[in-house]
CSV table of C-alpha atoms in Angstrom, one decimal:
chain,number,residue,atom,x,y,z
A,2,UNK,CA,0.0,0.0,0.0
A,3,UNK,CA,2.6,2.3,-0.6
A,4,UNK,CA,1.9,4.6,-4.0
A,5,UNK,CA,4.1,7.3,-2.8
A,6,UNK,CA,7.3,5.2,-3.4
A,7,UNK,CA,6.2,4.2,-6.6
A,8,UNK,CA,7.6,6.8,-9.4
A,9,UNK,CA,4.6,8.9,-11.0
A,10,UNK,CA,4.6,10.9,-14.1
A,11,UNK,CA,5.4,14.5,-14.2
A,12,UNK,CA,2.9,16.5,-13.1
A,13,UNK,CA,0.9,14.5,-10.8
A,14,UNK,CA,0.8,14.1,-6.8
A,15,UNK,CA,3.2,11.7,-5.3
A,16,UNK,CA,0.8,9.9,-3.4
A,17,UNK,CA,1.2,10.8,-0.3
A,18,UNK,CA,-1.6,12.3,0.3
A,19,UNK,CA,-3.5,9.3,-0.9
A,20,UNK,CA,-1.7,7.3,1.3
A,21,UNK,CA,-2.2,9.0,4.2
A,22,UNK,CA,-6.0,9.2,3.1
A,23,UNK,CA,-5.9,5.0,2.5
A,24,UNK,CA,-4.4,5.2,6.5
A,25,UNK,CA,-7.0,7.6,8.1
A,26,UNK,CA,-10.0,5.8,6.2
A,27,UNK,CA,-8.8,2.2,7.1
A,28,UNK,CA,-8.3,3.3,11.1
A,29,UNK,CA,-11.8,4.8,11.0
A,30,UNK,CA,-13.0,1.6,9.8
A,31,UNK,CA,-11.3,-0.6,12.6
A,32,UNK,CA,-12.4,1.7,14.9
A,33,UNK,CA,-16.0,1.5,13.8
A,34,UNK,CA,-16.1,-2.6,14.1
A,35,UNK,CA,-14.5,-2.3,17.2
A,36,UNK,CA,-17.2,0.2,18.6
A,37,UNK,CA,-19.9,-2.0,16.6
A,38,UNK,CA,-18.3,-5.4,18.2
A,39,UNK,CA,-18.5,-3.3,21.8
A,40,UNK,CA,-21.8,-2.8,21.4
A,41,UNK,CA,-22.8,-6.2,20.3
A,42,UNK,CA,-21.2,-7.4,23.4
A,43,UNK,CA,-23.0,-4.9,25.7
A,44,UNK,CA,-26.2,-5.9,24.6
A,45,UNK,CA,-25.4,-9.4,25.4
A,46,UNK,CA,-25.1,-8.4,28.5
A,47,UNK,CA,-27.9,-6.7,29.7
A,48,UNK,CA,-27.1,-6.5,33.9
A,49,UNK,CA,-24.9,-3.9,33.2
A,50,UNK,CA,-25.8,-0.1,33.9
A,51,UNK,CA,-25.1,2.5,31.1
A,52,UNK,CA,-22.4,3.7,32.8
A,53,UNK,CA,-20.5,-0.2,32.8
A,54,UNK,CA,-21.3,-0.5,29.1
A,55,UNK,CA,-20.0,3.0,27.6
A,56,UNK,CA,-16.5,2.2,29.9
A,57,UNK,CA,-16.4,-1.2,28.7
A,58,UNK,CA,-17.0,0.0,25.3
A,59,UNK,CA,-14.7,2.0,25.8
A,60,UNK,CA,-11.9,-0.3,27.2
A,61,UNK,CA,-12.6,-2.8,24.4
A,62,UNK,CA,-12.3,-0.2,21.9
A,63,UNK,CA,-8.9,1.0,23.4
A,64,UNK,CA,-7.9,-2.9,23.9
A,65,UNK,CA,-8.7,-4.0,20.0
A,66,UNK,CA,-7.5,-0.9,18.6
A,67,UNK,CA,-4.2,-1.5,20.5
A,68,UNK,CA,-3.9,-5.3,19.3
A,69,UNK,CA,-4.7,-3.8,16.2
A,70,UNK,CA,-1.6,-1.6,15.9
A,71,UNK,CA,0.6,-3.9,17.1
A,72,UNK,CA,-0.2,-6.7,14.6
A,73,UNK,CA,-0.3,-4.0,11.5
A,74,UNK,CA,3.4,-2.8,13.0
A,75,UNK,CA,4.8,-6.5,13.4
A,76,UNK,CA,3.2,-6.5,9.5
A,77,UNK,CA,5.2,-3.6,8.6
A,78,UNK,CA,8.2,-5.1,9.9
A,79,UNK,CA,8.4,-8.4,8.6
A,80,UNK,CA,7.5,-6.5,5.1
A,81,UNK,CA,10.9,-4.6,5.8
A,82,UNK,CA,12.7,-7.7,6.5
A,83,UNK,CA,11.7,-9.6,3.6
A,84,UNK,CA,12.1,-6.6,1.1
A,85,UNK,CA,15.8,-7.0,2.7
A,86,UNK,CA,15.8,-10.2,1.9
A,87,UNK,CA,14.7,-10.1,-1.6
A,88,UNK,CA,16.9,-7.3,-2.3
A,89,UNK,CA,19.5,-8.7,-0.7
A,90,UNK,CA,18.6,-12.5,-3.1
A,91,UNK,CA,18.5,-10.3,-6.3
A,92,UNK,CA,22.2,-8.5,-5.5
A,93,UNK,CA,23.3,-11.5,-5.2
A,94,UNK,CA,21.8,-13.3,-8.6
A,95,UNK,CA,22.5,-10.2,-10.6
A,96,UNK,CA,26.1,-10.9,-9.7
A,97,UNK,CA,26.2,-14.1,-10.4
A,98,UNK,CA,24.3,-13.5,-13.6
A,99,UNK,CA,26.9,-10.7,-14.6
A,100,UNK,CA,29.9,-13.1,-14.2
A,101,UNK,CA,28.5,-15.7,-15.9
A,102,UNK,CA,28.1,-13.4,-18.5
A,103,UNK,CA,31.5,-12.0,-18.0
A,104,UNK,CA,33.4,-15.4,-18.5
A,105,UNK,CA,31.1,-16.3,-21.6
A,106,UNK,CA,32.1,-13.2,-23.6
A,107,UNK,CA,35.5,-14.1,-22.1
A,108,UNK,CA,35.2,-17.7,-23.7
A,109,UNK,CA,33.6,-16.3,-26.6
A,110,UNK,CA,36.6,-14.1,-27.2
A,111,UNK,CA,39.2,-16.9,-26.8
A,112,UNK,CA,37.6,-19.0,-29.1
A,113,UNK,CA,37.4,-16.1,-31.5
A,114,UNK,CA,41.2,-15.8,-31.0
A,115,UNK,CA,41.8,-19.0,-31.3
A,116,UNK,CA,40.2,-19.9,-34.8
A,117,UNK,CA,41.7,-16.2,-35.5
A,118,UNK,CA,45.2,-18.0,-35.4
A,119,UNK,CA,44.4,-21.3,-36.8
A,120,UNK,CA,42.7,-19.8,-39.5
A,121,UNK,CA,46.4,-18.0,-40.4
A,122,UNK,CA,48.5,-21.1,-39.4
A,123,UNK,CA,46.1,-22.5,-42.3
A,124,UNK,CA,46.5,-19.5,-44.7
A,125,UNK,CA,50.0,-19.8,-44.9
């Protein structure tokens, strides 16, 4: 979800702002099924006083929202480590890919020099 790191063409918005719009509007939305799931569970409960059920709304709300932003963080972290990872994978296969390459044009050119000089030894 990350548009703003993405390269855009001349002219338009980076993204940021549409990122931080995709953020605001998908907090509002945990925080409106965590009220609604409060509420569900308030009604189930119907000994409590108004009182009980707007500060355990309230707590669960706090509590969910919480366990929330520690999953999404421990998301965003593990996405950092495996981008490293990747990255780190494809540095190492480009390099490998570019000396491979390397010693093929290398073999290509002494093969090339070789039936350079045969091909005089058989001239003469």
């Amino acid at each position: 979800m990350s548009r703003g790191r993405r390269g855009t063409p001349d002219g338009e918005p980076s993204g940021v702002l549409a990122d931080e719009t995709e953020g605001y509007l998908l907090a509002h939305a945990h925080r409106h099924q965590a009220q609604r799931e409060a509420e569900e569970l308030c009604a189930r409960l119907p000994w409590l006083t108004t009182a009980q059920a707007e500060e355990l709304t309230a707590h669960y709300v706090r509590r969910r929202l919480d366990v929330t932003r520690q999953l999404m963080l421990g998301t965003v972290r593990r996405a950092a480590e495996l981008r490293q990872e990747y990255e780190s994978r494809y540095a190492e296969l480009r390099m490998a890919l570019l000396r491979r390459h390397a010693a093929g044009a290398c073999a290509l050119v002494a093969c090339a020099a070789v039936v350079g000089s045969m091909a005089g030894v058989l001239i003469r």
